[in-house]
PDB file of C-alpha atoms in Angstrom:
ATOM      1  CA  MET A   1     -13.571  -2.438 -12.095  1.00  0.00           C
ATOM      2  CA  HIS A   2     -12.135  -3.785 -15.346  1.00  0.00           C
ATOM      3  CA  GLY A   3     -11.049  -0.857 -17.522  1.00  0.00           C
ATOM      4  CA  THR A   4     -10.434   1.650 -14.705  1.00  0.00           C
ATOM      5  CA  PHE A   5      -7.167   3.603 -14.476  1.00  0.00           C
ATOM      6  CA  ILE A   6      -5.901   2.790 -10.984  1.00  0.00           C
ATOM      7  CA  TRP A   7      -2.285   4.019 -10.869  1.00  0.00           C
ATOM      8  CA  HIS A   8       0.131   6.344 -12.627  1.00  0.00           C
ATOM      9  CA  GLU A   9       3.887   5.928 -12.575  1.00  0.00           C
ATOM     10  CA  LEU A  10       6.874   8.112 -13.377  1.00  0.00           C
ATOM     11  CA  MET A  11      10.102   6.700 -14.777  1.00  0.00           C
ATOM     12  CA  THR A  12      12.859   9.268 -14.350  1.00  0.00           C
ATOM     13  CA  PRO A  13      16.682   9.397 -14.449  1.00  0.00           C
ATOM     14  CA  ASP A  14      16.788  11.438 -11.218  1.00  0.00           C
ATOM     15  CA  PRO A  15      14.246  10.359  -8.565  1.00  0.00           C
ATOM     16  CA  ALA A  16      15.570  12.799  -5.944  1.00  0.00           C
ATOM     17  CA  ALA A  17      15.095  15.756  -8.284  1.00  0.00           C
ATOM     18  CA  ALA A  18      11.651  14.484  -9.279  1.00  0.00           C
ATOM     19  CA  LYS A  19      10.597  14.363  -5.619  1.00  0.00           C
ATOM     20  CA  ALA A  20      11.728  17.969  -5.210  1.00  0.00           C
ATOM     21  CA  PHE A  21       9.644  18.956  -8.235  1.00  0.00           C
ATOM     22  CA  TYR A  22       6.376  17.042  -7.869  1.00  0.00           C
ATOM     23  CA  GLY A  23       6.132  17.278  -4.074  1.00  0.00           C
ATOM     24  CA  PRO A  24       5.679  21.078  -3.928  1.00  0.00           C
ATOM     25  CA  LEU A  25       3.781  21.171  -7.232  1.00  0.00           C
ATOM     26  CA  LEU A  26       1.086  18.603  -6.415  1.00  0.00           C
ATOM     27  CA  GLY A  27       1.224  18.406  -2.613  1.00  0.00           C
ATOM     28  CA  TRP A  28       2.709  14.920  -2.664  1.00  0.00           C
ATOM     29  CA  GLN A  29       4.532  13.247   0.213  1.00  0.00           C
ATOM     30  CA  PRO A  30       7.045  10.607  -0.960  1.00  0.00           C
ATOM     31  CA  THR A  31       7.734   7.266   0.700  1.00  0.00           C
ATOM     32  CA  ASP A  32      10.578   5.042  -0.501  1.00  0.00           C
ATOM     33  CA  MET A  33      10.249   1.259  -0.512  1.00  0.00           C
ATOM     34  CA  GLN A  34      13.130  -1.123  -1.094  1.00  0.00           C
ATOM     35  CA  MET A  35      12.173  -3.660  -3.737  1.00  0.00           C
ATOM     36  CA  GLU A  36      14.324  -6.466  -5.116  1.00  0.00           C
ATOM     37  CA  GLY A  37      17.153  -4.604  -6.835  1.00  0.00           C
ATOM     38  CA  PHE A  38      15.654  -1.125  -6.883  1.00  0.00           C
ATOM     39  CA  THR A  39      13.858   1.569  -4.880  1.00  0.00           C
ATOM     40  CA  TYR A  40      10.205   2.350  -5.546  1.00  0.00           C
ATOM     41  CA  THR A  41       8.654   5.614  -4.376  1.00  0.00           C
ATOM     42  CA  THR A  42       4.956   6.175  -3.699  1.00  0.00           C
ATOM     43  CA  PHE A  43       3.425   9.645  -3.559  1.00  0.00           C
ATOM     44  CA  ALA A  44       0.659  10.256  -1.034  1.00  0.00           C
ATOM     45  CA  ILE A  45      -1.797  13.109  -0.528  1.00  0.00           C
ATOM     46  CA  PRO A  46      -3.445  14.015   2.793  1.00  0.00           C
ATOM     47  CA  GLY A  47      -5.908  11.346   3.869  1.00  0.00           C
ATOM     48  CA  PHE A  48      -4.580   8.668   1.492  1.00  0.00           C
ATOM     49  CA  PRO A  49      -1.295   7.308   2.844  1.00  0.00           C
ATOM     50  CA  MET A  50      -1.262   4.353   0.423  1.00  0.00           C
ATOM     51  CA  GLY A  51      -0.446   6.804  -2.349  1.00  0.00           C
ATOM     52  CA  VAL A  52      -1.919   8.075  -5.597  1.00  0.00           C
ATOM     53  CA  ALA A  53       1.103   7.638  -7.890  1.00  0.00           C
ATOM     54  CA  GLY A  54       4.512   5.998  -7.995  1.00  0.00           C
ATOM     55  CA  MET A  55       8.030   6.517  -9.276  1.00  0.00           C
ATOM     56  CA  MET A  56      11.094   4.477 -10.128  1.00  0.00           C
ATOM     57  CA  ALA A  57      14.503   5.198 -11.628  1.00  0.00           C
ATOM     58  CA  LEU A  58      14.972   4.916 -15.367  1.00  0.00           C
ATOM     59  CA  SER A  59      17.814   2.426 -15.665  1.00  0.00           C
ATOM     60  CA  ASP A  60      20.753   2.688 -18.054  1.00  0.00           C
ATOM     61  CA  GLU A  61      19.383  -0.359 -19.849  1.00  0.00           C
ATOM     62  CA  MET A  62      16.020   1.349 -20.399  1.00  0.00           C
ATOM     63  CA  THR A  63      17.728   4.521 -21.581  1.00  0.00           C
ATOM     64  CA  GLY A  64      19.807   2.420 -23.974  1.00  0.00           C
ATOM     65  CA  GLN A  65      16.593   0.990 -25.391  1.00  0.00           C
ATOM     66  CA  GLY A  66      15.439   4.516 -26.191  1.00  0.00           C
ATOM     67  CA  ILE A  67      12.912   4.818 -23.352  1.00  0.00           C
ATOM     68  CA  PRO A  68      12.714   8.502 -22.324  1.00  0.00           C
ATOM     69  CA  PRO A  69      11.576   9.899 -18.955  1.00  0.00           C
ATOM     70  CA  ASN A  70       7.821   9.314 -18.950  1.00  0.00           C
ATOM     71  CA  TRP A  71       4.545   8.901 -17.123  1.00  0.00           C
ATOM     72  CA  THR A  72       2.508   5.763 -17.767  1.00  0.00           C
ATOM     73  CA  GLY A  73      -0.899   4.582 -16.603  1.00  0.00           C
ATOM     74  CA  TYR A  74      -2.056   1.290 -15.090  1.00  0.00           C
ATOM     75  CA  VAL A  75      -5.462  -0.076 -16.087  1.00  0.00           C
ATOM     76  CA  HIS A  76      -7.251  -2.538 -13.820  1.00  0.00           C
ATOM     77  CA  VAL A  77      -8.138  -5.756 -15.650  1.00  0.00           C
ATOM     78  CA  ASP A  78      -9.837  -8.889 -14.399  1.00  0.00           C
ATOM     79  CA  ASP A  79      -7.151 -11.193 -15.814  1.00  0.00           C
ATOM     80  CA  VAL A  80      -3.732  -9.812 -16.784  1.00  0.00           C
ATOM     81  CA  ASP A  81      -2.656 -12.892 -18.734  1.00  0.00           C
ATOM     82  CA  ALA A  82      -5.875 -13.042 -20.744  1.00  0.00           C
ATOM     83  CA  THR A  83      -5.833  -9.331 -21.534  1.00  0.00           C
ATOM     84  CA  ALA A  84      -2.170  -9.411 -22.576  1.00  0.00           C
ATOM     85  CA  ALA A  85      -2.881 -12.375 -24.859  1.00  0.00           C
ATOM     86  CA  ASP A  86      -5.886 -10.521 -26.266  1.00  0.00           C
ATOM     87  CA  TYR A  87      -3.680  -7.511 -27.013  1.00  0.00           C
ATOM     88  CA  ALA A  88      -1.223  -9.707 -28.907  1.00  0.00           C
ATOM     89  CA  ALA A  89      -3.961 -11.552 -30.802  1.00  0.00           C
ATOM     90  CA  ASN A  90      -5.423  -8.270 -32.042  1.00  0.00           C
ATOM     91  CA  GLY A  91      -2.305  -6.534 -33.321  1.00  0.00           C
ATOM     92  CA  GLY A  92      -0.879  -5.199 -30.059  1.00  0.00           C
ATOM     93  CA  THR A  93       2.417  -6.071 -28.396  1.00  0.00           C
ATOM     94  CA  ILE A  94       3.346  -7.571 -25.037  1.00  0.00           C
ATOM     95  CA  CYS A  95       6.320  -5.380 -24.072  1.00  0.00           C
ATOM     96  CA  ARG A  96       6.825  -7.062 -20.704  1.00  0.00           C
ATOM     97  CA  PRO A  97       5.147 -10.417 -20.025  1.00  0.00           C
ATOM     98  CA  PRO A  98       2.804 -10.815 -17.059  1.00  0.00           C
ATOM     99  CA  GLU A  99       4.530 -11.186 -13.700  1.00  0.00           C
ATOM    100  CA  ASP A 100       3.689 -10.905 -10.021  1.00  0.00           C
ATOM    101  CA  ILE A 101       4.697  -8.122  -7.666  1.00  0.00           C
ATOM    102  CA  PRO A 102       4.552  -9.795  -4.229  1.00  0.00           C
ATOM    103  CA  GLY A 103       1.794  -8.306  -2.112  1.00  0.00           C
ATOM    104  CA  ILE A 104       0.812  -5.807  -4.832  1.00  0.00           C
ATOM    105  CA  GLY A 105      -0.643  -7.698  -7.776  1.00  0.00           C
ATOM    106  CA  ARG A 106       0.079  -9.049 -11.236  1.00  0.00           C
ATOM    107  CA  PHE A 107       0.945  -6.752 -14.143  1.00  0.00           C
ATOM    108  CA  ALA A 108       2.183  -6.567 -17.728  1.00  0.00           C
ATOM    109  CA  VAL A 109       3.323  -3.805 -20.067  1.00  0.00           C
ATOM    110  CA  VAL A 110       1.478  -3.712 -23.385  1.00  0.00           C
ATOM    111  CA  ALA A 111       1.307  -1.534 -26.479  1.00  0.00           C
ATOM    112  CA  ASP A 112      -1.676  -1.061 -28.772  1.00  0.00           C
ATOM    113  CA  PRO A 113      -1.375  -1.782 -32.525  1.00  0.00           C
ATOM    114  CA  GLN A 114      -0.232   1.821 -33.112  1.00  0.00           C
ATOM    115  CA  GLY A 115       2.466   1.695 -30.418  1.00  0.00           C
ATOM    116  CA  ALA A 116       0.968   3.569 -27.444  1.00  0.00           C
ATOM    117  CA  THR A 117       2.024   1.884 -24.198  1.00  0.00           C
ATOM    118  CA  LEU A 118       0.095   1.154 -21.009  1.00  0.00           C
ATOM    119  CA  CYS A 119       0.425  -1.174 -18.044  1.00  0.00           C
ATOM    120  CA  ILE A 120      -2.373  -3.576 -17.182  1.00  0.00           C
ATOM    121  CA  MET A 121      -2.777  -4.876 -13.660  1.00  0.00           C
ATOM    122  CA  THR A 122      -4.879  -7.070 -11.418  1.00  0.00           C
ATOM    123  CA  PRO A 123      -4.141  -5.598  -7.990  1.00  0.00           C
ATOM    124  CA  LYS A 124      -4.050  -7.633  -4.807  1.00  0.00           C
ATOM    125  CA  MET A 125      -6.711  -5.963  -2.680  1.00  0.00           C
ATOM    126  CA  PRO A 126      -6.420  -5.584   1.108  1.00  0.00           C
ATOM    127  CA  GLU A 127      -7.912  -8.380   3.184  1.00  0.00           C
ATOM    128  CA  GLY A 128     -11.669  -7.841   3.382  1.00  0.00           C
ATOM    129  CA  GLY A 129     -11.596  -4.621   1.323  1.00  0.00           C
ATOM    130  CA  THR A 130     -11.487  -3.173  -2.179  1.00  0.00           C
ATOM    131  CA  GLY A 131      -8.857  -0.457  -1.719  1.00  0.00           C
ATOM    132  CA  ASP A 132      -9.100   3.115  -0.532  1.00  0.00           C
ATOM    133  CA  TRP A 133      -9.119   5.650  -3.365  1.00  0.00           C
ATOM    134  CA  PRO A 134      -9.600   9.434  -3.350  1.00  0.00           C
ATOM    135  CA  ALA A 135     -12.872  10.765  -4.723  1.00  0.00           C
ATOM    136  CA  PRO A 136     -12.799  11.946  -8.358  1.00  0.00           C
ATOM    137  CA  GLY A 137     -11.634  15.551  -8.599  1.00  0.00           C
ATOM    138  CA  ASN A 138      -9.290  15.438  -5.607  1.00  0.00           C
ATOM    139  CA  PRO A 139      -6.264  17.746  -6.103  1.00  0.00           C
ATOM    140  CA  GLY A 140      -3.049  15.802  -6.568  1.00  0.00           C
ATOM    141  CA  THR A 141      -4.720  12.968  -8.465  1.00  0.00           C
ATOM    142  CA  VAL A 142      -5.023  12.265 -12.165  1.00  0.00           C
ATOM    143  CA  GLY A 143      -8.292  13.648 -13.469  1.00  0.00           C
ATOM    144  CA  TRP A 144      -8.007  12.742 -17.146  1.00  0.00           C
ATOM    145  CA  ASN A 145      -6.296  10.114 -19.307  1.00  0.00           C
ATOM    146  CA  GLU A 146      -5.646  11.051 -22.916  1.00  0.00           C
ATOM    147  CA  LEU A 147      -4.515   9.098 -25.965  1.00  0.00           C
ATOM    148  CA  MET A 148      -2.943  10.769 -28.977  1.00  0.00           C
ATOM    149  CA  ALA A 149      -3.364   7.936 -31.469  1.00  0.00           C
ATOM    150  CA  GLY A 150      -2.016   7.209 -34.909  1.00  0.00           C
ATOM    151  CA  ASP A 151      -5.620   6.683 -36.024  1.00  0.00           C
ATOM    152  CA  GLY A 152      -8.257   7.751 -33.519  1.00  0.00           C
ATOM    153  CA  GLN A 153     -11.110   5.610 -34.870  1.00  0.00           C
ATOM    154  CA  LYS A 154      -9.054   2.410 -35.033  1.00  0.00           C
ATOM    155  CA  ALA A 155      -7.699   3.125 -31.556  1.00  0.00           C
ATOM    156  CA  TRP A 156     -11.216   3.583 -30.214  1.00  0.00           C
ATOM    157  CA  ASP A 157     -12.346   0.245 -31.619  1.00  0.00           C
ATOM    158  CA  PHE A 158      -9.329  -1.490 -30.071  1.00  0.00           C
ATOM    159  CA  TYR A 159      -9.678  -0.042 -26.582  1.00  0.00           C
ATOM    160  CA  ALA A 160     -13.462  -0.305 -26.389  1.00  0.00           C
ATOM    161  CA  ALA A 161     -13.161  -4.017 -27.152  1.00  0.00           C
ATOM    162  CA  ARG A 162     -10.409  -4.588 -24.569  1.00  0.00           C
ATOM    163  CA  PHE A 163     -11.647  -2.435 -21.659  1.00  0.00           C
ATOM    164  CA  GLY A 164     -15.381  -1.912 -22.160  1.00  0.00           C
ATOM    165  CA  TRP A 165     -15.115   1.862 -22.453  1.00  0.00           C
ATOM    166  CA  GLN A 166     -18.182   3.697 -23.741  1.00  0.00           C
ATOM    167  CA  LYS A 167     -18.273   6.799 -25.908  1.00  0.00           C
ATOM    168  CA  ASP A 168     -19.167  10.030 -24.154  1.00  0.00           C
ATOM    169  CA  MET A 169     -18.971  13.540 -25.648  1.00  0.00           C
ATOM    170  CA  ALA A 170     -17.409  13.955 -29.125  1.00  0.00           C
ATOM    171  CA  VAL A 171     -15.781  17.337 -29.720  1.00  0.00           C
ATOM    172  CA  ASP A 172     -15.184  18.592 -33.269  1.00  0.00           C
ATOM    173  CA  MET A 173     -11.641  20.030 -33.311  1.00  0.00           C
ATOM    174  CA  ASP A 174     -11.981  21.346 -36.905  1.00  0.00           C
ATOM    175  CA  ALA A 175      -8.875  20.419 -38.915  1.00  0.00           C
ATOM    176  CA  LEU A 176      -7.568  18.294 -36.044  1.00  0.00           C
ATOM    177  CA  GLY A 177     -10.561  15.954 -36.244  1.00  0.00           C
ATOM    178  CA  ILE A 178     -12.809  14.516 -33.525  1.00  0.00           C
ATOM    179  CA  TYR A 179     -11.772  14.380 -29.896  1.00  0.00           C
ATOM    180  CA  GLN A 180     -13.706  11.430 -28.494  1.00  0.00           C
ATOM    181  CA  THR A 181     -14.187  11.382 -24.733  1.00  0.00           C
ATOM    182  CA  PHE A 182     -14.965   8.085 -23.029  1.00  0.00           C
ATOM    183  CA  LYS A 183     -16.424   6.817 -19.798  1.00  0.00           C
ATOM    184  CA  LEU A 184     -16.776   3.668 -17.741  1.00  0.00           C
ATOM    185  CA  GLY A 185     -20.194   3.389 -16.196  1.00  0.00           C
ATOM    186  CA  ASP A 186     -21.260   6.916 -15.308  1.00  0.00           C
ATOM    187  CA  ARG A 187     -17.735   8.332 -14.857  1.00  0.00           C
ATOM    188  CA  ALA A 188     -15.888  10.154 -17.640  1.00  0.00           C
ATOM    189  CA  ILE A 189     -12.243   9.069 -17.517  1.00  0.00           C
ATOM    190  CA  GLY A 190     -10.499  10.267 -20.663  1.00  0.00           C
ATOM    191  CA  GLY A 191     -10.372  11.151 -24.322  1.00  0.00           C
ATOM    192  CA  MET A 192      -8.593  10.211 -27.536  1.00  0.00           C
ATOM    193  CA  MET A 193      -8.015  11.562 -31.012  1.00  0.00           C
ATOM    194  CA  THR A 194      -5.684  11.195 -33.981  1.00  0.00           C
ATOM    195  CA  LYS A 195      -2.400  12.873 -33.085  1.00  0.00           C
ATOM    196  CA  ARG A 196      -1.067  15.886 -34.944  1.00  0.00           C
ATOM    197  CA  PRO A 197       1.479  15.025 -37.684  1.00  0.00           C
ATOM    198  CA  GLU A 198       4.356  16.713 -35.848  1.00  0.00           C
ATOM    199  CA  MET A 199       3.941  14.381 -32.858  1.00  0.00           C
ATOM    200  CA  PRO A 200       6.529  11.641 -33.434  1.00  0.00           C
ATOM    201  CA  VAL A 201       4.665   8.673 -31.914  1.00  0.00           C
ATOM    202  CA  PRO A 202       1.259   7.786 -30.434  1.00  0.00           C
ATOM    203  CA  TYR A 203       1.244   8.142 -26.647  1.00  0.00           C
ATOM    204  CA  TRP A 204      -0.863   8.308 -23.505  1.00  0.00           C
ATOM    205  CA  GLY A 205      -0.774  11.552 -21.499  1.00  0.00           C
ATOM    206  CA  PHE A 206      -2.184  12.318 -18.049  1.00  0.00           C
ATOM    207  CA  TYR A 207      -3.712  15.391 -16.401  1.00  0.00           C
ATOM    208  CA  PHE A 208      -2.988  16.123 -12.731  1.00  0.00           C
ATOM    209  CA  ILE A 209      -5.619  18.107 -10.867  1.00  0.00           C
ATOM    210  CA  VAL A 210      -4.503  21.371  -9.242  1.00  0.00           C
ATOM    211  CA  PRO A 211      -6.584  24.004  -7.392  1.00  0.00           C
ATOM    212  CA  ALA A 212      -5.866  26.822  -9.894  1.00  0.00           C
ATOM    213  CA  ILE A 213      -4.065  26.654 -13.236  1.00  0.00           C
ATOM    214  CA  ASP A 214      -2.128  29.933 -13.180  1.00  0.00           C
ATOM    215  CA  ALA A 215      -0.609  29.361  -9.738  1.00  0.00           C
ATOM    216  CA  ALA A 216       0.358  25.807 -10.733  1.00  0.00           C
ATOM    217  CA  ILE A 217       2.066  27.032 -13.912  1.00  0.00           C
ATOM    218  CA  ASP A 218       4.030  29.545 -11.856  1.00  0.00           C
ATOM    219  CA  LYS A 219       5.158  26.676  -9.606  1.00  0.00           C
ATOM    220  CA  VAL A 220       6.197  24.566 -12.604  1.00  0.00           C
ATOM    221  CA  LYS A 221       8.451  27.373 -13.821  1.00  0.00           C
ATOM    222  CA  HIS A 222       9.803  28.189 -10.354  1.00  0.00           C
ATOM    223  CA  LEU A 223      10.697  24.527  -9.779  1.00  0.00           C
ATOM    224  CA  GLY A 224      12.601  24.258 -13.054  1.00  0.00           C
ATOM    225  CA  GLY A 225       9.939  22.780 -15.327  1.00  0.00           C
ATOM    226  CA  GLN A 226       8.642  24.135 -18.620  1.00  0.00           C
ATOM    227  CA  LEU A 227       5.248  25.263 -19.865  1.00  0.00           C
ATOM    228  CA  LEU A 228       4.808  23.722 -23.330  1.00  0.00           C
ATOM    229  CA  MET A 229       1.286  24.890 -24.142  1.00  0.00           C
ATOM    230  CA  GLY A 230      -1.560  26.829 -22.535  1.00  0.00           C
ATOM    231  CA  PRO A 231      -3.217  27.606 -20.349  1.00  0.00           C
ATOM    232  CA  HIS A 232      -6.451  27.366 -22.274  1.00  0.00           C
ATOM    233  CA  GLN A 233     -10.040  26.496 -21.505  1.00  0.00           C
ATOM    234  CA  VAL A 234     -11.692  23.323 -22.794  1.00  0.00           C
ATOM    235  CA  PRO A 235     -15.356  22.349 -23.303  1.00  0.00           C
ATOM    236  CA  GLY A 236     -16.949  22.004 -19.894  1.00  0.00           C
ATOM    237  CA  GLY A 237     -15.053  24.972 -18.473  1.00  0.00           C
ATOM    238  CA  SER A 238     -11.855  23.417 -17.104  1.00  0.00           C
ATOM    239  CA  TRP A 239      -8.431  24.924 -17.758  1.00  0.00           C
ATOM    240  CA  ILE A 240      -5.476  22.863 -18.931  1.00  0.00           C
ATOM    241  CA  ALA A 241      -1.756  23.288 -19.556  1.00  0.00           C
ATOM    242  CA  ALA A 242       0.880  20.986 -21.063  1.00  0.00           C
ATOM    243  CA  CYS A 243       4.190  20.872 -19.174  1.00  0.00           C
ATOM    244  CA  GLN A 244       7.536  19.122 -18.923  1.00  0.00           C
ATOM    245  CA  ASP A 245       9.381  18.335 -15.709  1.00  0.00           C
ATOM    246  CA  PRO A 246      13.105  19.189 -15.300  1.00  0.00           C
ATOM    247  CA  GLN A 247      14.133  15.638 -16.281  1.00  0.00           C
ATOM    248  CA  GLY A 248      12.099  15.706 -19.503  1.00  0.00           C
ATOM    249  CA  ALA A 249       8.891  13.826 -18.623  1.00  0.00           C
ATOM    250  CA  TYR A 250       5.750  15.234 -20.237  1.00  0.00           C
ATOM    251  CA  PHE A 251       2.617  15.810 -18.137  1.00  0.00           C
ATOM    252  CA  ASN A 252      -0.503  17.964 -18.052  1.00  0.00           C
ATOM    253  CA  LEU A 253      -2.268  20.060 -15.439  1.00  0.00           C
ATOM    254  CA  THR A 254      -6.004  20.653 -15.129  1.00  0.00           C
ATOM    255  CA  ALA A 255      -8.037  22.920 -12.854  1.00  0.00           C
ATOM    256  CA  ALA A 256     -11.621  24.090 -12.560  1.00  0.00           C
ATOM    257  CA  GLY A 257     -10.503  27.733 -12.693  1.00  0.00           C
ATOM    258  CA  ARG A 258      -7.572  30.039 -13.278  1.00  0.00           C
TER     259      ARG A 258
END
């Protein structure tokens, strides 16, 4: 469905070390695929061998351009070229023009008018099918997609127009402003707000589902990662924590309980 997050991808300077970190932390099984000029790794969870996330090496060229280790999200769109052009026509940027990945789909890298980056993609579905995806809430998958925007209201207007997202619950964060959650159809998929002043740039962050937050935090530390914030409980009862992997990529954890 247009506007759905369908994939999440890690760019890291050390793929082998990242496998050793995320595999035990999230129960992922890696599979390497040789692409033209590079290796791409998919991460699978039990019952879903096609994978729930991917990884590729951060090249020297990317590092030279100032791109840090990072997670990014892919949003399913009906027409990559049209959506990329729409981004550009409305103040956004096409960071990487639309191109085909043989057998996988067509994608582009885009940034909103405030600089937050996403990938957009029209996937090539299996013959006679629509893809096999884990049910929402499955451990090892992304359960929440979050934008820290330069201006939350302007960001909302931009994304709602591009992806058809609808407003869900609005949470008053006092001095921090309104945290606006959003949904597509009847499924809540994320939230956005104006970033805190000390955050250097607008960005998208992602929350990986784990069975229990405290045990997952212990694993992060044991595996060489860092706890940046939390754990703390959010409206609705879930627990969250902000973390950093050993190579410097930021990510979040979420669980129904401690």
